Short mmCIF file of C-alpha atoms in Angstrom, two decimals:
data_model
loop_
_atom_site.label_atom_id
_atom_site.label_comp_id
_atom_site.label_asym_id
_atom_site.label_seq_id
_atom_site.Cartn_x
_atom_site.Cartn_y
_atom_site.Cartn_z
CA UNK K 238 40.47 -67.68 -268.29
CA UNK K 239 37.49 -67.35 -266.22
CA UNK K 240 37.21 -69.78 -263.39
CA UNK K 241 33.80 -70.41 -261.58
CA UNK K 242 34.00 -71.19 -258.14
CA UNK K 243 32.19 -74.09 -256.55
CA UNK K 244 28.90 -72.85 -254.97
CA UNK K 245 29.00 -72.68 -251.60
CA UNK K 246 28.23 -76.11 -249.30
CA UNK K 247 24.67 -75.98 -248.43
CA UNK K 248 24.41 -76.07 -244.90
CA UNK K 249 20.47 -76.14 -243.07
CA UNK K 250 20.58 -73.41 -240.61
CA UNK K 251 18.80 -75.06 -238.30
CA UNK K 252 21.82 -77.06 -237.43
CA UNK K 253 23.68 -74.19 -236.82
CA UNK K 254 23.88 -73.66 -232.85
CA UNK K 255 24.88 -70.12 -231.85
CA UNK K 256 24.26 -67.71 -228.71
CA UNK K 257 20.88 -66.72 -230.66
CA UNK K 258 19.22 -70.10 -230.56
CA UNK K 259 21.13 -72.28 -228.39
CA UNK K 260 18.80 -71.59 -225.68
CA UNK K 261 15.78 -71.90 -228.16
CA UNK K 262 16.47 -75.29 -229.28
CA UNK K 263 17.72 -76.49 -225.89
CA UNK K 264 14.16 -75.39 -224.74
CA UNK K 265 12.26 -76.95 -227.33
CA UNK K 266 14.22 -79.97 -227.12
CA UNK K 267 13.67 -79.99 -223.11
CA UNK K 268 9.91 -80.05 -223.78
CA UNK K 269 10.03 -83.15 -226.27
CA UNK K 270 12.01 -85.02 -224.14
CA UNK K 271 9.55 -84.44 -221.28
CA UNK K 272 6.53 -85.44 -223.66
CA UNK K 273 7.76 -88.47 -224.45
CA UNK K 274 8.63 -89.18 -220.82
CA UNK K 275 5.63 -88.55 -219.43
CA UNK K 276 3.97 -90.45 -222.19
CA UNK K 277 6.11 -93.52 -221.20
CA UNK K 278 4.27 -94.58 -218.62
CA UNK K 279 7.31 -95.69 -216.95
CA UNK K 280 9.82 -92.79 -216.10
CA UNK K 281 9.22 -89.06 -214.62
CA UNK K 282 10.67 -86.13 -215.59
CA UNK K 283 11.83 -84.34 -212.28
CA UNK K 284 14.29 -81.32 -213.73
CA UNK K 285 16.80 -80.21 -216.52
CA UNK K 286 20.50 -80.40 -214.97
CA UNK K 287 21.54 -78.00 -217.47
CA UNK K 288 22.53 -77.42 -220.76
CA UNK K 289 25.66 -78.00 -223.22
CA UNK K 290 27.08 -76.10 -226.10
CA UNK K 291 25.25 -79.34 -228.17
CA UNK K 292 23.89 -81.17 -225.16
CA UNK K 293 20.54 -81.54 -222.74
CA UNK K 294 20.71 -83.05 -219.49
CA UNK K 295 17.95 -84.06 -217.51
CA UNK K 296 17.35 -86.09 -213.93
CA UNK K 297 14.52 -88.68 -214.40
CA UNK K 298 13.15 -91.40 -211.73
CA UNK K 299 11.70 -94.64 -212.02
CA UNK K 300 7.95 -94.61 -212.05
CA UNK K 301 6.65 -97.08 -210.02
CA UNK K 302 3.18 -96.61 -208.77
CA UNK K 303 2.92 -100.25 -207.20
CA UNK K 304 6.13 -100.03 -204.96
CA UNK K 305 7.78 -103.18 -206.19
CA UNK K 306 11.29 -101.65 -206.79
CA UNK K 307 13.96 -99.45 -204.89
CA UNK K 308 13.76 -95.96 -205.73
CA UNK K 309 16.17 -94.93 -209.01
CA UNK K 310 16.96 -91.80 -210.25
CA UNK K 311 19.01 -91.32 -213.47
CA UNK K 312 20.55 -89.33 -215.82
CA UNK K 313 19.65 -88.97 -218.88
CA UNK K 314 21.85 -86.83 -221.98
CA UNK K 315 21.00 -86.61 -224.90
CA UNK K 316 22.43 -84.37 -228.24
CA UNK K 317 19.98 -80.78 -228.69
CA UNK K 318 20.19 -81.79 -232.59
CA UNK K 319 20.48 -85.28 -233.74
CA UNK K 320 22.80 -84.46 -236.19
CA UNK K 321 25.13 -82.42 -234.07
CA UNK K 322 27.61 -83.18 -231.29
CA UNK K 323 26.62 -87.28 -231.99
CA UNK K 324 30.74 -87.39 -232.09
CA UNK K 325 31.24 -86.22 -228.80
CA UNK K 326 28.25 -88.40 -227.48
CA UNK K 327 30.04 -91.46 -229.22
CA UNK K 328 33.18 -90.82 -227.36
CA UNK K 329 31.95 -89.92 -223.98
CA UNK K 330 29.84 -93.77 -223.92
CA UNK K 331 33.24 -95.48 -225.17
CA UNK K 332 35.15 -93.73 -221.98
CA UNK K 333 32.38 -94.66 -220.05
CA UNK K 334 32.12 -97.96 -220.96
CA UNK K 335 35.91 -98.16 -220.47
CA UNK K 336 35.96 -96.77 -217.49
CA UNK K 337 32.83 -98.40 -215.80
CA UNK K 338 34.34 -100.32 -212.17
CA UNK K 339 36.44 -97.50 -211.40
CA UNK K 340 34.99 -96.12 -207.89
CA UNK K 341 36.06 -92.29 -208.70
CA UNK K 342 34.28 -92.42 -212.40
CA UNK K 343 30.45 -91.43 -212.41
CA UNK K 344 29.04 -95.20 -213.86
CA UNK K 345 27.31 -95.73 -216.80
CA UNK K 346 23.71 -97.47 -217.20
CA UNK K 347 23.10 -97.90 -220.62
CA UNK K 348 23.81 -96.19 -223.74
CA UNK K 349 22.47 -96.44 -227.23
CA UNK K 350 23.60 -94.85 -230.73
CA UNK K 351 19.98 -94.27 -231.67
CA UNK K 352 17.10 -94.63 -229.70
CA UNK K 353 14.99 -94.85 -233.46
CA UNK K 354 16.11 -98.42 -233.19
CA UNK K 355 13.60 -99.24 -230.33
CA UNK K 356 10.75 -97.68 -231.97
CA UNK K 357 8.17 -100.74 -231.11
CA UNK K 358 6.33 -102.70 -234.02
CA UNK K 359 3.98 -104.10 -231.50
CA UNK K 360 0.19 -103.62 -231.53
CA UNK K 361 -1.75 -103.11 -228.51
CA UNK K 362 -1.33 -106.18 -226.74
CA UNK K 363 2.64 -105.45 -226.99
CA UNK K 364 2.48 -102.76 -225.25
CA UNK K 365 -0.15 -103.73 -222.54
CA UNK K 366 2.60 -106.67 -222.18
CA UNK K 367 5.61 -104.74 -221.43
CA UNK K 368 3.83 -101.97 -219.38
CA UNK K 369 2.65 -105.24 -217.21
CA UNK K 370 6.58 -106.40 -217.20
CA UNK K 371 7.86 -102.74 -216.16
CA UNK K 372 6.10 -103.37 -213.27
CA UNK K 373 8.33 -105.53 -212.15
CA UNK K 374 11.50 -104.36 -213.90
CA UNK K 375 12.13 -100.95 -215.85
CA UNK K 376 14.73 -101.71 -218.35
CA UNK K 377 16.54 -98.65 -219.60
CA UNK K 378 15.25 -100.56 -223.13
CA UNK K 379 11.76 -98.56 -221.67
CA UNK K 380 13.01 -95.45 -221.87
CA UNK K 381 14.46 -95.56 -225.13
CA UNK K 382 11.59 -96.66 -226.79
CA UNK K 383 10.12 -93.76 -225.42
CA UNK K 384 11.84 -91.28 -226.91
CA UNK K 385 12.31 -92.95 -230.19
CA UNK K 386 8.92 -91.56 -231.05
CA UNK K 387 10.68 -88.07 -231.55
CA UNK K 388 13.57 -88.07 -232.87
CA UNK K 389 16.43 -90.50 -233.30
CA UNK K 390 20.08 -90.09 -232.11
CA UNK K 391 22.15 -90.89 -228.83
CA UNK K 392 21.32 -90.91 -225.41
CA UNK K 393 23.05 -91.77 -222.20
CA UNK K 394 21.98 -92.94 -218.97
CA UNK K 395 24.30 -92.53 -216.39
CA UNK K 396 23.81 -92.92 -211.85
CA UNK K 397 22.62 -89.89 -210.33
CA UNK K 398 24.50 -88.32 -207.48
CA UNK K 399 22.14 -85.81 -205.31
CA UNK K 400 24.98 -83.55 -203.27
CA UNK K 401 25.71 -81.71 -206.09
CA UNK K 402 29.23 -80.77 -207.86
CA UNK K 403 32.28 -79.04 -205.97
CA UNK K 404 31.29 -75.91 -207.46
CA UNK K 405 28.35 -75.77 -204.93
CA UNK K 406 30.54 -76.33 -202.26
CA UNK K 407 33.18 -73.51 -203.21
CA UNK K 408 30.05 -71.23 -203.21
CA UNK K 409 28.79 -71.79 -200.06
CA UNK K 410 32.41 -71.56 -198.51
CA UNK K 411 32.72 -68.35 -200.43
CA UNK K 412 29.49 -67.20 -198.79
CA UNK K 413 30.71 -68.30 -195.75
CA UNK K 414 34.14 -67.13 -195.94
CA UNK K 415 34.99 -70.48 -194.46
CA UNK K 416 38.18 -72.66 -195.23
CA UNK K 417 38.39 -76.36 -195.26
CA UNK K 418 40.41 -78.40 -192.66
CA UNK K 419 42.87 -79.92 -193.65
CA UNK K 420 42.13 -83.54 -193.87
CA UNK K 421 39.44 -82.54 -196.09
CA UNK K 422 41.87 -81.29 -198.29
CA UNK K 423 43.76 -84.12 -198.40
CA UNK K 424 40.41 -86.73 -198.73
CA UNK K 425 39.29 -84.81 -201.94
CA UNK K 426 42.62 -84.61 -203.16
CA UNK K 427 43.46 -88.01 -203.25
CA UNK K 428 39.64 -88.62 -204.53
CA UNK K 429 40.53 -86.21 -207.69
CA UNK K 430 44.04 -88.02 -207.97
CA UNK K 431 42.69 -91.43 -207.64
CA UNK K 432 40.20 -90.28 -210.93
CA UNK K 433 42.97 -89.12 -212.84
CA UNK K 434 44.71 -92.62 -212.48
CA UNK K 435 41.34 -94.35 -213.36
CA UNK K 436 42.37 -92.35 -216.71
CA UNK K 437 45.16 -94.33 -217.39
CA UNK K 438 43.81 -97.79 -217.76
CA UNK K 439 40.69 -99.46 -218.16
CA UNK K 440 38.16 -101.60 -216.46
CA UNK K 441 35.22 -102.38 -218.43
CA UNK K 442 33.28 -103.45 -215.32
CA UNK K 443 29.56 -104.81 -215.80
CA UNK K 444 26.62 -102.54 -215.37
CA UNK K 445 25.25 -102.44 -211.43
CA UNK K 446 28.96 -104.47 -211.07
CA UNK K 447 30.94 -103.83 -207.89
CA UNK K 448 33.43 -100.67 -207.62
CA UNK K 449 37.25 -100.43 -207.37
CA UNK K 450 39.84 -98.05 -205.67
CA UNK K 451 42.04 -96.72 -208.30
CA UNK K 452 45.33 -97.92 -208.01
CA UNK K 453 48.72 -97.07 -210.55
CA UNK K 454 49.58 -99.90 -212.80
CA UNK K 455 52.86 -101.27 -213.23
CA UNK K 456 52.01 -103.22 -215.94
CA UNK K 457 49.28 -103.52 -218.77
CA UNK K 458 48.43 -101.36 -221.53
CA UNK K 459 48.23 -97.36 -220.88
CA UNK K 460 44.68 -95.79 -221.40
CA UNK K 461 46.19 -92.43 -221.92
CA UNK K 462 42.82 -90.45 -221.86
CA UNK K 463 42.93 -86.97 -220.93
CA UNK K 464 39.79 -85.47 -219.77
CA UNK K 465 39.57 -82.02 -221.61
CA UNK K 466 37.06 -80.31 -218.97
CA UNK K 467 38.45 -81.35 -215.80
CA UNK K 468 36.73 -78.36 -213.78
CA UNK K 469 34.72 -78.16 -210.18
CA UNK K 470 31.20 -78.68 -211.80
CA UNK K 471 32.63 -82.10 -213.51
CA UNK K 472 33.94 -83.37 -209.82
CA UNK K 473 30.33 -85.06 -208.21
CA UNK K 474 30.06 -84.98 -204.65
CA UNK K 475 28.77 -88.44 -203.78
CA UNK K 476 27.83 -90.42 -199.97
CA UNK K 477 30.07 -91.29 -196.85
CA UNK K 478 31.34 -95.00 -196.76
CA UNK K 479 31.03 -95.91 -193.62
CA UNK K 480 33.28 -99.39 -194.19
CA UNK K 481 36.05 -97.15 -196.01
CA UNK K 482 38.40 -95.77 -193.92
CA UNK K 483 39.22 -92.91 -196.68
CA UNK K 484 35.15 -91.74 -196.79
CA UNK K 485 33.65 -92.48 -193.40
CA UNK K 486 33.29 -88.99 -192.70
CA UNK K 487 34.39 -87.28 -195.90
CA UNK K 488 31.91 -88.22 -198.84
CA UNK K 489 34.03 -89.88 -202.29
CA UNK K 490 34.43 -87.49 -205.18
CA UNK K 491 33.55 -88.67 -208.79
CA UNK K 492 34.64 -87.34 -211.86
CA UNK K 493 32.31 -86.96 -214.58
CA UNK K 494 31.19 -85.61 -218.33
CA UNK K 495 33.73 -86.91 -220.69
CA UNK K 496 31.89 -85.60 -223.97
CA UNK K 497 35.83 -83.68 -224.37
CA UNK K 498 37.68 -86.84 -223.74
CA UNK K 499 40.22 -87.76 -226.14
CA UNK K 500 42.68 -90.63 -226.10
CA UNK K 501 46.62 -89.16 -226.44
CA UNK K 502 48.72 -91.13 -229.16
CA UNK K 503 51.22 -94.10 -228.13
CA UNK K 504 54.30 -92.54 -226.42
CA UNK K 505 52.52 -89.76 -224.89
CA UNK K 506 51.38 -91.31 -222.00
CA UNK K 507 53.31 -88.90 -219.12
CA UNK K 508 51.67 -86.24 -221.11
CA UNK K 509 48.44 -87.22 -220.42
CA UNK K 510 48.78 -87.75 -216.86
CA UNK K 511 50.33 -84.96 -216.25
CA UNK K 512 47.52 -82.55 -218.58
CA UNK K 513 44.82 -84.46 -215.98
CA UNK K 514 47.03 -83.56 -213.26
CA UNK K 515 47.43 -80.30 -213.81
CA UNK K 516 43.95 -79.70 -214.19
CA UNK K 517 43.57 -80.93 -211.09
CA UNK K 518 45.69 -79.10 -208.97
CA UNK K 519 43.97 -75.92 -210.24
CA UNK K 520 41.44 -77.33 -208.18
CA UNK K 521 42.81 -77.90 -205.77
CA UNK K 522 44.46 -74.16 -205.15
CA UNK K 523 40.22 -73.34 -205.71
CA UNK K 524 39.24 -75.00 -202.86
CA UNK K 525 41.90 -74.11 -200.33
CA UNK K 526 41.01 -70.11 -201.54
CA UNK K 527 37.58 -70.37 -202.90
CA UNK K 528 37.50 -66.71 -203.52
CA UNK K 529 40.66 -66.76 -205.39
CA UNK K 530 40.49 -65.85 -209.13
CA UNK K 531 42.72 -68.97 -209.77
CA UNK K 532 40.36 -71.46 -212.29
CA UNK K 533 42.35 -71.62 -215.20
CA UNK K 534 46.32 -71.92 -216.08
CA UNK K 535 46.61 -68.66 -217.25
CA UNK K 536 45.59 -67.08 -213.77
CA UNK K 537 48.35 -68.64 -211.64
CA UNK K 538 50.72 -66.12 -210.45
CA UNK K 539 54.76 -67.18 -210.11
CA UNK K 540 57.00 -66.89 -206.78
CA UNK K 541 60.39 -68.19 -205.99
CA UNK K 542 60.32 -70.00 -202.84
CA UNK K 543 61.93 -72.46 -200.85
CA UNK K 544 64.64 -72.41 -203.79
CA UNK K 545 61.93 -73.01 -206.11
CA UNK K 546 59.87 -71.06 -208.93
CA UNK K 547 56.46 -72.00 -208.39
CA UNK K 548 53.08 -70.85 -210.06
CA UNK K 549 51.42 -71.49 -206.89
CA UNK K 550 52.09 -67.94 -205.41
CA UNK K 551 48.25 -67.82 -203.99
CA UNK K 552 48.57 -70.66 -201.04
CA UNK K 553 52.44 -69.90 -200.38
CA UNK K 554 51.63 -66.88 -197.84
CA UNK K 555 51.65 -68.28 -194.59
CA UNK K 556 49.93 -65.25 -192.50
CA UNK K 557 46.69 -65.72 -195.36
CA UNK K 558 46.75 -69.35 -194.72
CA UNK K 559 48.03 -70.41 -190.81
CA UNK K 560 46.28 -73.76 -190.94
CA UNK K 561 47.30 -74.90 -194.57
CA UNK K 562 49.00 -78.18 -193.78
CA UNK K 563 52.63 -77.54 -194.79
CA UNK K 564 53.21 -81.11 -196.69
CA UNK K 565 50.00 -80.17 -198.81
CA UNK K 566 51.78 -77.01 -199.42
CA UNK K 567 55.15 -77.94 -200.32
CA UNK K 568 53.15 -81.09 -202.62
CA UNK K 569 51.41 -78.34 -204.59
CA UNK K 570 54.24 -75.93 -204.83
CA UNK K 571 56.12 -78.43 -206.46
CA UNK K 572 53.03 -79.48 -208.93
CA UNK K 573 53.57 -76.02 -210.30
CA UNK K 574 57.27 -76.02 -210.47
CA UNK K 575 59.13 -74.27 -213.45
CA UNK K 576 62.40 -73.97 -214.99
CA UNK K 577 64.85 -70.70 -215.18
CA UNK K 578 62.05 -70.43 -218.41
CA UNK K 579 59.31 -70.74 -216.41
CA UNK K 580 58.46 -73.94 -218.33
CA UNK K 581 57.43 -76.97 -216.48
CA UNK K 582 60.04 -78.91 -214.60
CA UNK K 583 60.85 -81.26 -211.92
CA UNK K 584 56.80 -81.66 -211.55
CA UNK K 585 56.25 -85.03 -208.89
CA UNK K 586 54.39 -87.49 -211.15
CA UNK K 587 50.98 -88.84 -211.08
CA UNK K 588 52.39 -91.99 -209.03
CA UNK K 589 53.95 -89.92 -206.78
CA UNK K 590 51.00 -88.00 -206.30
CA UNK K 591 49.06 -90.71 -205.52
CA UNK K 592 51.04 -92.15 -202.85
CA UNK K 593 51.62 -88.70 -201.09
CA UNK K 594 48.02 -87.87 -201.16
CA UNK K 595 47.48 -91.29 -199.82
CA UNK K 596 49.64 -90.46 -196.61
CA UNK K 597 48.41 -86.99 -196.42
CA UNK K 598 44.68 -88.38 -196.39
CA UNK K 599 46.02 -91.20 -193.64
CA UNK K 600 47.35 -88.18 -191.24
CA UNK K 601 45.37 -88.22 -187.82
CA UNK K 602 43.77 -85.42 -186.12
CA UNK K 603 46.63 -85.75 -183.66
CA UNK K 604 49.16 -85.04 -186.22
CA UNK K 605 48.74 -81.69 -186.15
CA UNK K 606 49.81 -79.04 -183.92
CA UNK K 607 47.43 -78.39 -181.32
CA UNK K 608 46.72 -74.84 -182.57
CA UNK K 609 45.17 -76.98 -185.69
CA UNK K 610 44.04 -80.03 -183.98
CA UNK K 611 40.61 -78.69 -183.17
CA UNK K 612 39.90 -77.77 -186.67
CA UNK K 613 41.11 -81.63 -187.68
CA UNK K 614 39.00 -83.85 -185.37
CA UNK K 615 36.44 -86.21 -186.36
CA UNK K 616 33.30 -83.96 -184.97
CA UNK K 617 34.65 -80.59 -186.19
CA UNK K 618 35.32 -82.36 -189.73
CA UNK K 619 31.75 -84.52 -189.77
CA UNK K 620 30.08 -80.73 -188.66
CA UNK K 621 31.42 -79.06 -191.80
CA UNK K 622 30.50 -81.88 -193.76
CA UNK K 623 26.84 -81.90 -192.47
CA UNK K 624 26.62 -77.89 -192.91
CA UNK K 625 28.36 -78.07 -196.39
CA UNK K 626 26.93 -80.92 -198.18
CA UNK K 627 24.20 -82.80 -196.69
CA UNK K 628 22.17 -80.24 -194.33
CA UNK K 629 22.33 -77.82 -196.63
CA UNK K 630 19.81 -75.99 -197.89
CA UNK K 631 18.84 -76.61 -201.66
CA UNK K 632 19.22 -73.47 -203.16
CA UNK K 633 20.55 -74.33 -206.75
CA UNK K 634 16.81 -76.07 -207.80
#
């Protein structure tokens, strides 16, 4: 007997986002966004941040041609295709939202499902109205009605942090060959750490509501969200705290882009933690050796050492790295621990992390040998800072 097959689904093509087009559509969608901004009346376009496999994001600022309101920048992302990616743009606000309070989490400002549903009814007078009211306050309700004229779909404002993503600083140490001290080290450590435990539980803090240090939770129900993209260009470099002990010279790390984020089932809750940490200690071996070729799991080389096997065979030679505090050393060695079958084993947990990290970013200038010391002091560490991060010269515009 002859059997027909079912015809084949009928797909539009012009949902279809490959090599070809991706940068197409990403352009064209760049320009309609910008349209309808500059249309608004009440926001400026000032650049595209960059591009996603199904995303567009772009820094905007708050026009405001009278002076009546502090100067805001934002970001803005929103989906190249309406009907593609909306999923991950769903589950990125819901983390966001979740995780909004947490002082090592980039902070949400608004988001909305579809911005068709604040295409305005109003007549003229309507509109004279609220142009008259943004005067005086700029609702993010502004901007989506702005682009609702376009096309419908997500979008997501989140804060805007100007210093740029880690990965600029690995480049210019790279182009420097320079190496971090180590109480750097240890600040940005415990600022990655301290995100990864903001993973575990949430705080569903009001918008423009204050922020909270990260701390590990006895008690309460586990979050168990595990990042997916945890990578240099999704750690934000943000300002000093002068009032914080932790960032009065070293500037507070924030974690951000959660579009990959997916919550881990009941019962797998170590497993989550310890997928963020891991993730993070990559990092970490990055930016003690920025030009080492060690980004991803599969690049970590094994050694045995100090009756150990370790994967972190690129920071354990002392004559490459004299200054590498030796407690930072022996905490990552043992973050890459493995078993007789070089599975993981014995790994300290994300607790424990914490709480070393915590002590190593405590440790004094004085608390290292005086070969060190000069390399640990408050002026050689505020120095680097201003030639790394905030004296630097723009070059990724």
């Amino acid at each position: 007997m002859n059997v027909t097959p079912p015809p084949p689904p009928i797909v539009n093509p012009s949902f279809i986002l490959t090599l070809n087009n991706l940068f197409a559509v990403a352009q064209t969608k760049e320009l309609e966004t910008r349209n309808a901004i500059t249309t608004s009346k009440t926001w400026t376009f000032e650049k595209t941040l960059g591009y996603g496999a199904y995303g567009l994001t772009m820094l905007l600022s708050d026009r405001d041609p009278l002076n009546l309101r502090p100067v805001r920048k934002v970001v803005l992302k929103r989906p190249l295709m309406p009907e593609t990616g909306v999923d991950d743009f769903v589950r990125e606000a819901e983390a966001l939202r979740n995780l909004r309070g947490h002082a090592h989490i980039i902070q949400l400002i608004n988001y909305t499902a579809n911005v068709g549903d604040f295409r305005s009814r109003g007549g003229r007078l309507a509109r004279a109205f609220r142009r008259v009211k943004a005067a005086f306050n700029n609702p993010p309700v502004n901007l989506f009605r702005a682009l609702s004229y376009n096309h419908g779909g997500p979008a997501i404002l989140s804060e805007y942090l100007e210093n740029g993503s880690l990965v600029r600083v690995m480049e210019r140490l790279f182009d420097r060959r320079d190496q971090l001290p180590n109480r750097i080290l240890w600040s940005w450590y415990h600022c990655m750490v301290s995100a990864c435990v903001a993973l575990t539980y949430k705080k569903e803090g009001p918008e423009g509501g204050p922020l909270e240090r990260e701390k590990p939770q006895a008690n309460g129900e586990h979050y168990r969200l595990i990042h997916n993209d945890i990578a240099h260009r999704n750690m934000m470099v943000d300002q000093c705290e002068p009032m914080v002990r932790q960032h009065r010279l070293v500037p507070k790390l924030v974690m951000i882009d959660f579009g990959l984020a997916r919550q881990a089932i009941p019962g797998d809750e170590i497993r989550s933690e310890q997928m963020n940490l891991t993730d993070i200690n990559i990092m970490m071996l990055g930016l003690i050796i920025p030009r080492s070729a060690v980004v991803h799991a599969e690049d970590l080389r094994l050694a045995r050492w100090n009756g150990m096997i370790t994967q972190a065979a690129c920071i354990l030679n002392d004559d490459r790295l004299p200054y590498l505090d030796p407690d930072l050393q022996m905490l990552l060695a043992e973050s890459f621990k493995c078993n007789d079958e070089l599975e993981p084993y014995g790994r300290p947990s994300l607790e424990e992390t914490f709480q070393r990290t915590r002590r190593g970013m405590r440790k004094p200038a004085t608390s290292y040998s005086e070969a060190l010391r000069i390399l640990e002091l408050d002026e050689t560490v505020w120095m680097i800072m201003q030639n790394l991060i905030f004296d630097a010269d723009d070059d990724d515009d």
